[in-house]
C-alpha cells in the first residue's frame, strides 16, 4: 500500500526541500518533524516539572492527617491541575507528539510526516493550551479533579471554563497529530517496508493515532457542552434543568478510556524497541505484539462504562462492560509474556534505557493486575473512588507510561542531540525513581483497602503512617527526577559523543547520523525484512552514503 | 466573466500530471477523509447526548414545547439535498471538461446552500420569537436542538464560503482538468454536510 | 516465522529450578491470601451477607494475581541475572535468535482467556447476588448534602441527621439520591457503595448480618469539605434496640419539629452559656480546624483566641460585627464563602445549648 | 391552498426529483475506481435515502404526529 518509489522518480521521496537558514524557521516555527518532536519533548518536560511541583504539594499536605500545608480549596485546585497536566500536557504530548514525531518517520524511512505544516500547527496549539490551563489558577482553578464531573464543575470557579477551553485546544492538537500520523504510516513507508516489517514502535503509534483522532473529538464535544453550560447556561448536565450528570460521565469516559491506551500503547512501542536492542535478540512474537496493540485499541472503545459501575447505570448494561474489560487482559498479557520471553536467552546490556524498560515490565504488570481487579464489578463497588484506584492508575501511568518515556529518553537522546546521557547519573536516577515510586504508591493499595477515599485534603489518623511513608518516598522519587534533569543539562554540553549508532540497534533511525540531516536520508532505503534479526546483516539497501560526506542528490522534482 | 476564464483554464492542462502530484493528492485525500471522520465523531457525540437526554424519562417533547414544524423542514431538507445533487454534477462536469456546466452547477449549489441557511434562519426566528424557545432557556430541548442544528448550520455556512472560494479559484485557473483535488475535497465536504442533515432531520423532526 | 536455521531451544537446568522455586512461592502466596485475615487487619468487619462473597472474590483475585505476578517478576529477575552480558563475552555477542514459538504463544493466549472466563463467571455470580438481593423489607432513603447525609424512614416526618440505624436480619432497600452535587454512599463494612446522583434515585439492597457501628464515607468529590464527609455512622442494631430507637426518634421528632421554626441565632439563649462546658466542647468539635491561638495561627480556619475582642478584626467572616449573637448565628448556620467553609450546627452535631456554651467560652478568651 | 399545502407539495416533488437524481448518479457512478468514489457512492446512497425520507415526510407518512393536548 505504500507508495512505491516511481521508477522515473519525482515523487515525494525524491522531493528534498532546501533547509531553512533563519533561526526562527529552523528552530521555532520549524516544519521538520525532528525539531517539532524535540519541541514537544522540551515543552512536555516543562509541564512535567510544574505537575511534579503540584504533586509534591499534594504529598506534603498529606503528611499529616489534618493537612494544613495549603487550604482545602488550594489543595483541590492542585490535584485537579496535577491530573489534567500529567494526562494532557505531559504523557500524551510526550508519547505521541514527542517521541512519535521524532522517531517514527525515521523508522519507516520517510523524509517527514505527511503534513508538515499541520504538524507545526498542532505543536503550537499545545503550549498555548498549556499556558491557558495554568492561567486558570489566576481566576480560580477547577477543583473537581481531572474528570470534572458536573454538577460540581458547573458551580466551580471561573477557571473551570478556562480548563475546558484549554483541554479542548489540546484535543484539537491531538486530533491533527492523529490524522497526520495515520496518513504518514499508511502512505509514506519506504519501499519494502510492509506492515509486517514495521518496527513495533511504529505499530504502537499506528494503534494510537486513530484513538487520538476519534476519541479526542468525542472529548471535544463533552468539553464544548460543559463550556456552553457554564458560560451561557445551556443545560446539558444540570439536573435541575432536565440535564443529566451521568451524560457527562458517558461522554467523558468515551474519550478518557481510549485515552489511557493513547497513554500506554506508544510506551509499549518504546519498550518493544529497547528490549530487543539491549538483549541482542529479536522481539519474541512480533506479530502477536503488533496484533495485540490493534486489539487493545479497538477494544478500548467498548469499555468506557467500567468507570461508571457506581454511577447508577442500568444493571444489565454493566455486565458487558465488565466482560470486555476482562478480555483486554488477554492481549495485554500476551505482550507482557512476550517481552519476558524476549529477555530469555539474550545478552542483556544494562544500559539505563534497558533498566527503565525492565522497570516498566515490573511496575506495569502490577498496575495491569490491579486493573483486572477493579474491572470486576463487586470489587469495584467496594473500592471505586478510594486510594486503591489512585495506586492502580499511578502504577500504569507512572510505572507504565512515564517509565516508558524515561526509557525512550535515554534511548533516543543521542539521536536528538548527538550525545549520550550519562549512564552513571542515569542509574542513580533509575534506582531512586524506582524505589521512591514503589514507596509512594504501593502503600496506597492498602490505604484504599482500609477505606481511605480519594480527593481528600485531610483523613482519619489511622492512615497517617502510610501517608507519611508515601510522602517521604515521593521525595526520593523527586530526587531521581532532579538527577534526570541534571543529567540532560550536563550531557547536552559535556556528554560523550554518540556517533550514529551507539546502542548497536537495527532500526532505520540508527543507520543515519545523529542528529540526522534535515532531509533524514540521502537516498530512501529499500527494506527487505524485519529489523530485529541480530544474526543477519541489516535488511536495508541504499544506505551506503549515509555516513560519508556525499552531498544529498538535488531533488528531481524540486521546483 | 468568471465562466469564460474557467473555460480557458481547462485547455493547457494535459500531460502535466506527475508523480509528485499523484502522491501528494493521495496524502491530502486520505487526510481530508480522516478529518471528516473526526468531524463525524463530533456530531455523533452530540447526537448521542441528545438521544440520551431525550430518553432520560421526561417525555418528548418536554412539557410546554410544541412539535417542530415537519413540513417546512422537509422543504428545507429537499433544498439542501438538492444542493448535494448539483454539487455531484458540478464535479462530474469538471471531470468531463464541461467547465461552463460546472460553473453553473456550482453556482446552483451555493444558491441552494444559502437558501437552506435562510430557511434555517426563518425557522429559528419562528421558534425564538413565536414559540419562545431559546438555546439556554428551554431546557434540554433548546440545548440539544440549537446546539446540533446550529453546529450543522455553521458547517453549511463554512461550506458555502468554501464553495465560493472554489468557484473563484477555478475561475482564476487554479485547477486544471487533471489536477482538481480542491474540488474533490469541496464535494466531499458538501456531501458530508448533507448526509449529517439526513440524520439530524430524522432524529429531530421525524422521531 | 520459525526458520530452518533457527537454533534449537533448550531450557537449562537453572530454568527448571527457578520455575520450581517460583511455583513454591506462588503456592505460598495463594495459601497466604487464603489464610490471612486481611480485612481483620484493616478493621473492616463484614456487616452484610454479600460482603463476605466480595471478600472471597477479592481473595481469589489477590491470590491468582500475586501468583501470576510472582511468575512474571521472578522470570524477569532470573533472566536479567542469567542472561546478562559477561566480561568474557565478545563485544558483538548476540542472544539466541528465536522469533517466536507458536505453541507457547498459543498457551499464553488460551490460559489467560480461560482465566478471564472463570473470573467473569465468578464476578457475575456475586454481582447477581448483590444486585438481586432480597428487597421486600424496610425501605430507607439516604440523601447526600454538602457535606452530610440525611436519612428518611417510612411513616416518620422529618429527617435523621446523625446516624443511620437499621435492624439486623431484615432486608433493606436503600434509595440513594442527592440534594446538590454527586455524592457517594460507601460503607466499607458492606463492601458496597453507590453514587448519589442529583435528579436520579439509585437503589442498593442488602440484609444486615452483624450488630455494630460502621463508617459511611463519601467517595465522590463534592466540594471543599468532601474530606470531612465521613463523620456519620451506620448503626446495625438488634431488632429490639432498633424498635426502641425508632420509636424514641419518632416521639422526639414530633417535639422537635414543632419547636424547630426558629432557625435564627435568636433562639439560642446566650445567657445560659457555660464556659467550662464550652471549653470541653471546643476541644472536641472545633480543634480539627481552629486553634485557640491568635488570628494568624491558621489550621483550616483562623485562630479563635480573642475572636470577639480583636480590634484588628472587628467583623466576623460573614461581615457581621463580632458580637456573641452573630458568632452564635455562624455556629448555627455554618458559613460558605470565599474564605472557605464551616459546617452548620446540624452537621457538627451542636444543640442550642452547645452553641450557647461555645459562645460563652469564646467570649471569655481574650 | 394554504402555505402548509404548498410546503407539502414542494417537499414531495423536490424529494422525488432529488431521489431520482441521486440514485441515477449512484447508478452511473457504480464502477468508477478510486477511494474518493467509494465515499461518493456511500454519500449518494445516503443522500437518496434522505430525499426519500423528506418525500415521506412531505406525504405525511413520517413525522405525522397528533396535535399534543395542551
mmCIF file with all atom_site columns, C-alpha atoms in Angstrom, chain A residues 61 66 68 72-73 76 79 143-144 149-152 155 239 245-246 249 279-286 288 310-312 315 318-319 322-323 326-327 329-330 334 336-338 340-341 343-350 358 361-362 365-366 369 372-373 376-386 446 448-451 453-458 460 530 532-536, chain C residues 1 3 5 9-11 15 39 42-44 54 57-58 61-62 65 68-69 72-73 75-76 79-81 83-86 89 91 93-101 104-105 108-109 112-113 116 119-120 123-124 126-128 130-131 146 180-182 186 188 191-195 197-200 202 215 217-228 230 288 299-300:
data_model
loop_
_atom_site.group_PDB
_atom_site.id
_atom_site.type_symbol
_atom_site.label_atom_id
_atom_site.label_alt_id
_atom_site.label_comp_id
_atom_site.label_asym_id
_atom_site.label_entity_id
_atom_site.label_seq_id
_atom_site.pdbx_PDB_ins_code
_atom_site.Cartn_x
_atom_site.Cartn_y
_atom_site.Cartn_z
_atom_site.occupancy
_atom_site.B_iso_or_equiv
_atom_site.pdbx_formal_charge
_atom_site.auth_seq_id
_atom_site.auth_comp_id
_atom_site.auth_asym_id
_atom_site.auth_atom_id
_atom_site.pdbx_PDB_model_num
ATOM 1   C CA . UNK A 1 61  ? -0.313  18.274  52.501 1.00 0.00 ? 61  UNK A CA 1
ATOM 2   C CA . UNK A 1 66  ? -5.103  17.268  59.446 1.00 0.00 ? 66  UNK A CA 1
ATOM 3   C CA . UNK A 1 68  ? -2.616  22.252  56.948 1.00 0.00 ? 68  UNK A CA 1
ATOM 4   C CA . UNK A 1 72  ? -8.569  22.607  51.179 1.00 0.00 ? 72  UNK A CA 1
ATOM 5   C CA . UNK A 1 73  ? -9.555  24.891  48.331 1.00 0.00 ? 73  UNK A CA 1
ATOM 6   C CA . UNK A 1 76  ? -8.392  20.693  45.382 1.00 0.00 ? 76  UNK A CA 1
ATOM 7   C CA . UNK A 1 79  ? -4.672  17.897  42.395 1.00 0.00 ? 79  UNK A CA 1
ATOM 8   C CA . UNK A 1 143 ? -11.349 21.765  41.829 1.00 0.00 ? 143 UNK A CA 1
ATOM 9   C CA . UNK A 1 144 ? -13.237 18.646  40.815 1.00 0.00 ? 144 UNK A CA 1
ATOM 10  C CA . UNK A 1 149 ? -17.962 15.730  36.976 1.00 0.00 ? 149 UNK A CA 1
ATOM 11  C CA . UNK A 1 150 ? -20.935 18.064  36.850 1.00 0.00 ? 150 UNK A CA 1
ATOM 12  C CA . UNK A 1 151 ? -22.820 19.434  38.753 1.00 0.00 ? 151 UNK A CA 1
ATOM 13  C CA . UNK A 1 152 ? -19.851 20.267  40.984 1.00 0.00 ? 152 UNK A CA 1
ATOM 14  C CA . UNK A 1 155 ? -20.612 25.612  40.188 1.00 0.00 ? 155 UNK A CA 1
ATOM 15  C CA . UNK A 1 239 ? -30.390 18.024  36.700 1.00 0.00 ? 239 UNK A CA 1
ATOM 16  C CA . UNK A 1 245 ? -24.854 14.464  35.215 1.00 0.00 ? 245 UNK A CA 1
ATOM 17  C CA . UNK A 1 246 ? -24.372 10.880  34.071 1.00 0.00 ? 246 UNK A CA 1
ATOM 18  C CA . UNK A 1 249 ? -19.618 10.714  32.521 1.00 0.00 ? 249 UNK A CA 1
ATOM 19  C CA . UNK A 1 279 ? 19.019  -8.208  24.727 1.00 0.00 ? 279 UNK A CA 1
ATOM 20  C CA . UNK A 1 280 ? 20.665  -8.590  21.302 1.00 0.00 ? 280 UNK A CA 1
ATOM 21  C CA . UNK A 1 281 ? 17.728  -10.737 20.368 1.00 0.00 ? 281 UNK A CA 1
ATOM 22  C CA . UNK A 1 282 ? 14.668  -10.491 18.118 1.00 0.00 ? 282 UNK A CA 1
ATOM 23  C CA . UNK A 1 283 ? 11.480  -9.408  19.855 1.00 0.00 ? 283 UNK A CA 1
ATOM 24  C CA . UNK A 1 284 ? 9.560   -12.519 20.762 1.00 0.00 ? 284 UNK A CA 1
ATOM 25  C CA . UNK A 1 285 ? 6.259   -12.922 18.939 1.00 0.00 ? 285 UNK A CA 1
ATOM 26  C CA . UNK A 1 286 ? 6.425   -9.822  16.725 1.00 0.00 ? 286 UNK A CA 1
ATOM 27  C CA . UNK A 1 288 ? 1.197   -11.102 18.209 1.00 0.00 ? 288 UNK A CA 1
ATOM 28  C CA . UNK A 1 310 ? -21.283 3.073   40.813 1.00 0.00 ? 310 UNK A CA 1
ATOM 29  C CA . UNK A 1 311 ? -22.895 5.874   38.809 1.00 0.00 ? 311 UNK A CA 1
ATOM 30  C CA . UNK A 1 312 ? -26.371 4.477   38.645 1.00 0.00 ? 312 UNK A CA 1
ATOM 31  C CA . UNK A 1 315 ? -27.565 -3.155  35.837 1.00 0.00 ? 315 UNK A CA 1
ATOM 32  C CA . UNK A 1 318 ? -22.793 -3.123  33.419 1.00 0.00 ? 318 UNK A CA 1
ATOM 33  C CA . UNK A 1 319 ? -22.081 -6.766  32.603 1.00 0.00 ? 319 UNK A CA 1
ATOM 34  C CA . UNK A 1 322 ? -17.050 -5.800  32.772 1.00 0.00 ? 322 UNK A CA 1
ATOM 35  C CA . UNK A 1 323 ? -16.549 -8.801  30.494 1.00 0.00 ? 323 UNK A CA 1
ATOM 36  C CA . UNK A 1 326 ? -11.564 -8.595  31.317 1.00 0.00 ? 326 UNK A CA 1
ATOM 37  C CA . UNK A 1 327 ? -10.992 -9.595  27.702 1.00 0.00 ? 327 UNK A CA 1
ATOM 38  C CA . UNK A 1 329 ? -6.348  -8.549  29.843 1.00 0.00 ? 329 UNK A CA 1
ATOM 39  C CA . UNK A 1 330 ? -5.615  -11.242 27.233 1.00 0.00 ? 330 UNK A CA 1
ATOM 40  C CA . UNK A 1 334 ? 0.369   -11.601 25.592 1.00 0.00 ? 334 UNK A CA 1
ATOM 41  C CA . UNK A 1 336 ? 3.946   -8.906  28.901 1.00 0.00 ? 336 UNK A CA 1
ATOM 42  C CA . UNK A 1 337 ? 4.714   -12.589 28.364 1.00 0.00 ? 337 UNK A CA 1
ATOM 43  C CA . UNK A 1 338 ? 6.314   -11.827 25.013 1.00 0.00 ? 338 UNK A CA 1
ATOM 44  C CA . UNK A 1 340 ? 9.580   -11.501 29.291 1.00 0.00 ? 340 UNK A CA 1
ATOM 45  C CA . UNK A 1 341 ? 10.354  -14.201 26.757 1.00 0.00 ? 341 UNK A CA 1
ATOM 46  C CA . UNK A 1 343 ? 14.784  -11.489 27.704 1.00 0.00 ? 343 UNK A CA 1
ATOM 47  C CA . UNK A 1 344 ? 15.292  -15.246 27.758 1.00 0.00 ? 344 UNK A CA 1
ATOM 48  C CA . UNK A 1 345 ? 18.481  -16.332 26.087 1.00 0.00 ? 345 UNK A CA 1
ATOM 49  C CA . UNK A 1 346 ? 19.603  -12.785 25.405 1.00 0.00 ? 346 UNK A CA 1
ATOM 50  C CA . UNK A 1 347 ? 22.857  -10.993 26.029 1.00 0.00 ? 347 UNK A CA 1
ATOM 51  C CA . UNK A 1 348 ? 21.442  -8.311  28.244 1.00 0.00 ? 348 UNK A CA 1
ATOM 52  C CA . UNK A 1 349 ? 23.280  -4.986  28.388 1.00 0.00 ? 349 UNK A CA 1
ATOM 53  C CA . UNK A 1 350 ? 22.290  -2.985  31.441 1.00 0.00 ? 350 UNK A CA 1
ATOM 54  C CA . UNK A 1 358 ? 12.580  -3.675  32.692 1.00 0.00 ? 358 UNK A CA 1
ATOM 55  C CA . UNK A 1 361 ? 7.651   -4.512  32.896 1.00 0.00 ? 361 UNK A CA 1
ATOM 56  C CA . UNK A 1 362 ? 7.686   -4.975  36.667 1.00 0.00 ? 362 UNK A CA 1
ATOM 57  C CA . UNK A 1 365 ? 2.347   -5.696  35.256 1.00 0.00 ? 365 UNK A CA 1
ATOM 58  C CA . UNK A 1 366 ? 1.290   -4.843  38.801 1.00 0.00 ? 366 UNK A CA 1
ATOM 59  C CA . UNK A 1 369 ? -3.272  -6.882  37.511 1.00 0.00 ? 369 UNK A CA 1
ATOM 60  C CA . UNK A 1 372 ? -8.326  -6.524  36.316 1.00 0.00 ? 372 UNK A CA 1
ATOM 61  C CA . UNK A 1 373 ? -9.361  -6.431  39.976 1.00 0.00 ? 373 UNK A CA 1
ATOM 62  C CA . UNK A 1 376 ? -14.734 -6.916  38.490 1.00 0.00 ? 376 UNK A CA 1
ATOM 63  C CA . UNK A 1 377 ? -17.938 -5.121  39.459 1.00 0.00 ? 377 UNK A CA 1
ATOM 64  C CA . UNK A 1 378 ? -18.218 -6.474  43.033 1.00 0.00 ? 378 UNK A CA 1
ATOM 65  C CA . UNK A 1 379 ? -14.650 -5.414  43.786 1.00 0.00 ? 379 UNK A CA 1
ATOM 66  C CA . UNK A 1 380 ? -15.177 -2.054  42.101 1.00 0.00 ? 380 UNK A CA 1
ATOM 67  C CA . UNK A 1 381 ? -18.327 -1.377  44.112 1.00 0.00 ? 381 UNK A CA 1
ATOM 68  C CA . UNK A 1 382 ? -16.111 -1.642  47.167 1.00 0.00 ? 382 UNK A CA 1
ATOM 69  C CA . UNK A 1 383 ? -13.007 0.209   46.013 1.00 0.00 ? 383 UNK A CA 1
ATOM 70  C CA . UNK A 1 384 ? -14.183 2.736   43.442 1.00 0.00 ? 384 UNK A CA 1
ATOM 71  C CA . UNK A 1 385 ? -13.147 6.232   44.466 1.00 0.00 ? 385 UNK A CA 1
ATOM 72  C CA . UNK A 1 386 ? -10.562 5.063   47.004 1.00 0.00 ? 386 UNK A CA 1
ATOM 73  C CA . UNK A 1 446 ? -3.805  -0.955  51.336 1.00 0.00 ? 446 UNK A CA 1
ATOM 74  C CA . UNK A 1 448 ? -7.622  2.107   49.776 1.00 0.00 ? 448 UNK A CA 1
ATOM 75  C CA . UNK A 1 449 ? -8.458  -1.356  51.006 1.00 0.00 ? 449 UNK A CA 1
ATOM 76  C CA . UNK A 1 450 ? -8.688  0.060   54.527 1.00 0.00 ? 450 UNK A CA 1
ATOM 77  C CA . UNK A 1 451 ? -11.114 2.743   53.410 1.00 0.00 ? 451 UNK A CA 1
ATOM 78  C CA . UNK A 1 453 ? -11.277 7.844   49.921 1.00 0.00 ? 453 UNK A CA 1
ATOM 79  C CA . UNK A 1 454 ? -9.783  9.870   47.063 1.00 0.00 ? 454 UNK A CA 1
ATOM 80  C CA . UNK A 1 455 ? -9.757  13.656  46.705 1.00 0.00 ? 455 UNK A CA 1
ATOM 81  C CA . UNK A 1 456 ? -9.315  14.322  50.415 1.00 0.00 ? 456 UNK A CA 1
ATOM 82  C CA . UNK A 1 457 ? -7.163  17.027  51.960 1.00 0.00 ? 457 UNK A CA 1
ATOM 83  C CA . UNK A 1 458 ? -7.468  15.553  55.453 1.00 0.00 ? 458 UNK A CA 1
ATOM 84  C CA . UNK A 1 460 ? -8.552  9.765   59.593 1.00 0.00 ? 460 UNK A CA 1
ATOM 85  C CA . UNK A 1 530 ? 12.197  -7.246  9.992  1.00 0.00 ? 530 UNK A CA 1
ATOM 86  C CA . UNK A 1 532 ? 15.193  -7.443  14.773 1.00 0.00 ? 532 UNK A CA 1
ATOM 87  C CA . UNK A 1 533 ? 17.262  -10.342 13.459 1.00 0.00 ? 533 UNK A CA 1
ATOM 88  C CA . UNK A 1 534 ? 20.710  -9.894  15.003 1.00 0.00 ? 534 UNK A CA 1
ATOM 89  C CA . UNK A 1 535 ? 22.278  -12.869 13.276 1.00 0.00 ? 535 UNK A CA 1
ATOM 90  C CA . UNK A 1 536 ? 21.549  -11.472 9.809  1.00 0.00 ? 536 UNK A CA 1
ATOM 91  C CA . UNK C 2 1   ? 8.254   -17.494 11.373 1.00 0.00 ? 1   UNK C CA 1
ATOM 92  C CA . UNK C 2 3   ? 13.157  -20.608 10.151 1.00 0.00 ? 3   UNK C CA 1
ATOM 93  C CA . UNK C 2 5   ? 18.266  -22.409 10.740 1.00 0.00 ? 5   UNK C CA 1
ATOM 94  C CA . UNK C 2 9   ? 15.795  -24.059 22.169 1.00 0.00 ? 9   UNK C CA 1
ATOM 95  C CA . UNK C 2 10  ? 16.933  -25.851 25.274 1.00 0.00 ? 10  UNK C CA 1
ATOM 96  C CA . UNK C 2 11  ? 15.831  -24.688 28.648 1.00 0.00 ? 11  UNK C CA 1
ATOM 97  C CA . UNK C 2 15  ? 15.296  -22.601 34.345 1.00 0.00 ? 15  UNK C CA 1
ATOM 98  C CA . UNK C 2 39  ? -9.777  -7.310  56.402 1.00 0.00 ? 39  UNK C CA 1
ATOM 99  C CA . UNK C 2 42  ? -7.763  -3.489  58.360 1.00 0.00 ? 42  UNK C CA 1
ATOM 100 C CA . UNK C 2 43  ? -10.560 -3.242  60.913 1.00 0.00 ? 43  UNK C CA 1
ATOM 101 C CA . UNK C 2 44  ? -13.206 -3.833  58.299 1.00 0.00 ? 44  UNK C CA 1
ATOM 102 C CA . UNK C 2 54  ? -16.906 -9.866  47.768 1.00 0.00 ? 54  UNK C CA 1
ATOM 103 C CA . UNK C 2 57  ? -13.685 -12.758 45.181 1.00 0.00 ? 57  UNK C CA 1
ATOM 104 C CA . UNK C 2 58  ? -11.000 -10.340 46.375 1.00 0.00 ? 58  UNK C CA 1
ATOM 105 C CA . UNK C 2 61  ? -8.109  -12.322 42.618 1.00 0.00 ? 61  UNK C CA 1
ATOM 106 C CA . UNK C 2 62  ? -5.373  -11.364 45.066 1.00 0.00 ? 62  UNK C CA 1
ATOM 107 C CA . UNK C 2 65  ? -2.926  -12.139 40.730 1.00 0.00 ? 65  UNK C CA 1
ATOM 108 C CA . UNK C 2 68  ? 0.917   -14.542 38.276 1.00 0.00 ? 68  UNK C CA 1
ATOM 109 C CA . UNK C 2 69  ? 2.933   -11.556 39.392 1.00 0.00 ? 69  UNK C CA 1
ATOM 110 C CA . UNK C 2 72  ? 6.365   -12.731 35.740 1.00 0.00 ? 72  UNK C CA 1
ATOM 111 C CA . UNK C 2 73  ? 8.688   -10.814 38.034 1.00 0.00 ? 73  UNK C CA 1
ATOM 112 C CA . UNK C 2 75  ? 11.311  -14.836 35.442 1.00 0.00 ? 75  UNK C CA 1
ATOM 113 C CA . UNK C 2 76  ? 12.273  -11.247 34.640 1.00 0.00 ? 76  UNK C CA 1
ATOM 114 C CA . UNK C 2 79  ? 16.546  -13.815 33.030 1.00 0.00 ? 79  UNK C CA 1
ATOM 115 C CA . UNK C 2 80  ? 18.084  -10.488 33.969 1.00 0.00 ? 80  UNK C CA 1
ATOM 116 C CA . UNK C 2 81  ? 20.696  -12.251 36.036 1.00 0.00 ? 81  UNK C CA 1
ATOM 117 C CA . UNK C 2 83  ? 21.437  -13.715 30.596 1.00 0.00 ? 83  UNK C CA 1
ATOM 118 C CA . UNK C 2 84  ? 23.393  -10.598 31.469 1.00 0.00 ? 84  UNK C CA 1
ATOM 119 C CA . UNK C 2 85  ? 26.276  -9.874  29.192 1.00 0.00 ? 85  UNK C CA 1
ATOM 120 C CA . UNK C 2 86  ? 29.500  -11.059 30.799 1.00 0.00 ? 86  UNK C CA 1
ATOM 121 C CA . UNK C 2 89  ? 31.617  -12.226 26.068 1.00 0.00 ? 89  UNK C CA 1
ATOM 122 C CA . UNK C 2 91  ? 31.558  -7.177  22.290 1.00 0.00 ? 91  UNK C CA 1
ATOM 123 C CA . UNK C 2 93  ? 27.898  -11.279 21.189 1.00 0.00 ? 93  UNK C CA 1
ATOM 124 C CA . UNK C 2 94  ? 24.253  -11.793 20.349 1.00 0.00 ? 94  UNK C CA 1
ATOM 125 C CA . UNK C 2 95  ? 21.469  -13.703 22.057 1.00 0.00 ? 95  UNK C CA 1
ATOM 126 C CA . UNK C 2 96  ? 19.749  -16.811 20.858 1.00 0.00 ? 96  UNK C CA 1
ATOM 127 C CA . UNK C 2 97  ? 17.935  -15.766 17.709 1.00 0.00 ? 97  UNK C CA 1
ATOM 128 C CA . UNK C 2 98  ? 14.420  -17.095 18.162 1.00 0.00 ? 98  UNK C CA 1
ATOM 129 C CA . UNK C 2 99  ? 11.486  -15.139 16.794 1.00 0.00 ? 99  UNK C CA 1
ATOM 130 C CA . UNK C 2 100 ? 8.584   -16.918 18.301 1.00 0.00 ? 100 UNK C CA 1
ATOM 131 C CA . UNK C 2 101 ? 7.174   -20.208 19.444 1.00 0.00 ? 101 UNK C CA 1
ATOM 132 C CA . UNK C 2 104 ? 3.999   -21.188 23.771 1.00 0.00 ? 104 UNK C CA 1
ATOM 133 C CA . UNK C 2 105 ? 2.070   -18.256 22.366 1.00 0.00 ? 105 UNK C CA 1
ATOM 134 C CA . UNK C 2 108 ? -0.299  -17.999 26.955 1.00 0.00 ? 108 UNK C CA 1
ATOM 135 C CA . UNK C 2 109 ? -3.277  -16.781 24.989 1.00 0.00 ? 109 UNK C CA 1
ATOM 136 C CA . UNK C 2 112 ? -5.415  -16.201 30.360 1.00 0.00 ? 112 UNK C CA 1
ATOM 137 C CA . UNK C 2 113 ? -8.538  -16.397 28.212 1.00 0.00 ? 113 UNK C CA 1
ATOM 138 C CA . UNK C 2 116 ? -10.897 -14.475 32.131 1.00 0.00 ? 116 UNK C CA 1
ATOM 139 C CA . UNK C 2 119 ? -13.254 -14.642 36.603 1.00 0.00 ? 119 UNK C CA 1
ATOM 140 C CA . UNK C 2 120 ? -16.256 -13.410 34.613 1.00 0.00 ? 120 UNK C CA 1
ATOM 141 C CA . UNK C 2 123 ? -17.886 -11.921 39.257 1.00 0.00 ? 123 UNK C CA 1
ATOM 142 C CA . UNK C 2 124 ? -21.244 -12.237 37.519 1.00 0.00 ? 124 UNK C CA 1
ATOM 143 C CA . UNK C 2 126 ? -21.553 -12.326 43.012 1.00 0.00 ? 126 UNK C CA 1
ATOM 144 C CA . UNK C 2 127 ? -22.816 -9.339  41.069 1.00 0.00 ? 127 UNK C CA 1
ATOM 145 C CA . UNK C 2 128 ? -26.180 -11.097 40.783 1.00 0.00 ? 128 UNK C CA 1
ATOM 146 C CA . UNK C 2 130 ? -25.542 -8.006  45.203 1.00 0.00 ? 130 UNK C CA 1
ATOM 147 C CA . UNK C 2 131 ? -27.913 -6.607  42.603 1.00 0.00 ? 131 UNK C CA 1
ATOM 148 C CA . UNK C 2 146 ? -22.905 19.231  51.242 1.00 0.00 ? 146 UNK C CA 1
ATOM 149 C CA . UNK C 2 180 ? -26.982 19.201  45.392 1.00 0.00 ? 180 UNK C CA 1
ATOM 150 C CA . UNK C 2 181 ? -23.988 17.555  43.686 1.00 0.00 ? 181 UNK C CA 1
ATOM 151 C CA . UNK C 2 182 ? -22.870 13.969  43.196 1.00 0.00 ? 182 UNK C CA 1
ATOM 152 C CA . UNK C 2 186 ? -19.893 3.900   50.863 1.00 0.00 ? 186 UNK C CA 1
ATOM 153 C CA . UNK C 2 188 ? -16.647 -0.216  53.794 1.00 0.00 ? 188 UNK C CA 1
ATOM 154 C CA . UNK C 2 191 ? -18.088 -3.645  50.635 1.00 0.00 ? 191 UNK C CA 1
ATOM 155 C CA . UNK C 2 192 ? -20.711 -1.704  48.762 1.00 0.00 ? 192 UNK C CA 1
ATOM 156 C CA . UNK C 2 193 ? -21.178 1.793   47.506 1.00 0.00 ? 193 UNK C CA 1
ATOM 157 C CA . UNK C 2 194 ? -23.271 3.718   45.087 1.00 0.00 ? 194 UNK C CA 1
ATOM 158 C CA . UNK C 2 195 ? -23.217 7.285   43.884 1.00 0.00 ? 195 UNK C CA 1
ATOM 159 C CA . UNK C 2 197 ? -26.725 11.494  41.768 1.00 0.00 ? 197 UNK C CA 1
ATOM 160 C CA . UNK C 2 198 ? -28.932 14.594  41.847 1.00 0.00 ? 198 UNK C CA 1
ATOM 161 C CA . UNK C 2 199 ? -32.066 14.024  39.847 1.00 0.00 ? 199 UNK C CA 1
ATOM 162 C CA . UNK C 2 200 ? -31.671 10.268  39.907 1.00 0.00 ? 200 UNK C CA 1
ATOM 163 C CA . UNK C 2 202 ? -30.402 4.641   42.672 1.00 0.00 ? 202 UNK C CA 1
ATOM 164 C CA . UNK C 2 215 ? -18.433 4.408   58.986 1.00 0.00 ? 215 UNK C CA 1
ATOM 165 C CA . UNK C 2 217 ? -17.800 7.607   53.580 1.00 0.00 ? 217 UNK C CA 1
ATOM 166 C CA . UNK C 2 218 ? -18.342 9.852   50.582 1.00 0.00 ? 218 UNK C CA 1
ATOM 167 C CA . UNK C 2 219 ? -16.080 8.832   47.685 1.00 0.00 ? 219 UNK C CA 1
ATOM 168 C CA . UNK C 2 220 ? -17.119 11.329  45.022 1.00 0.00 ? 220 UNK C CA 1
ATOM 169 C CA . UNK C 2 221 ? -15.619 14.766  45.115 1.00 0.00 ? 221 UNK C CA 1
ATOM 170 C CA . UNK C 2 222 ? -18.394 17.028  46.336 1.00 0.00 ? 222 UNK C CA 1
ATOM 171 C CA . UNK C 2 223 ? -16.815 20.326  47.272 1.00 0.00 ? 223 UNK C CA 1
ATOM 172 C CA . UNK C 2 224 ? -14.496 21.919  49.714 1.00 0.00 ? 224 UNK C CA 1
ATOM 173 C CA . UNK C 2 225 ? -15.383 19.766  52.706 1.00 0.00 ? 225 UNK C CA 1
ATOM 174 C CA . UNK C 2 226 ? -15.513 16.463  50.876 1.00 0.00 ? 226 UNK C CA 1
ATOM 175 C CA . UNK C 2 227 ? -12.660 15.329  53.124 1.00 0.00 ? 227 UNK C CA 1
ATOM 176 C CA . UNK C 2 228 ? -14.856 15.700  56.184 1.00 0.00 ? 228 UNK C CA 1
ATOM 177 C CA . UNK C 2 230 ? -17.155 10.585  56.719 1.00 0.00 ? 230 UNK C CA 1
ATOM 178 C CA . UNK C 2 288 ? -9.817  19.996  63.932 1.00 0.00 ? 288 UNK C CA 1
ATOM 179 C CA . UNK C 2 299 ? -5.225  25.461  60.715 1.00 0.00 ? 299 UNK C CA 1
ATOM 180 C CA . UNK C 2 300 ? -8.167  25.473  58.288 1.00 0.00 ? 300 UNK C CA 1
#
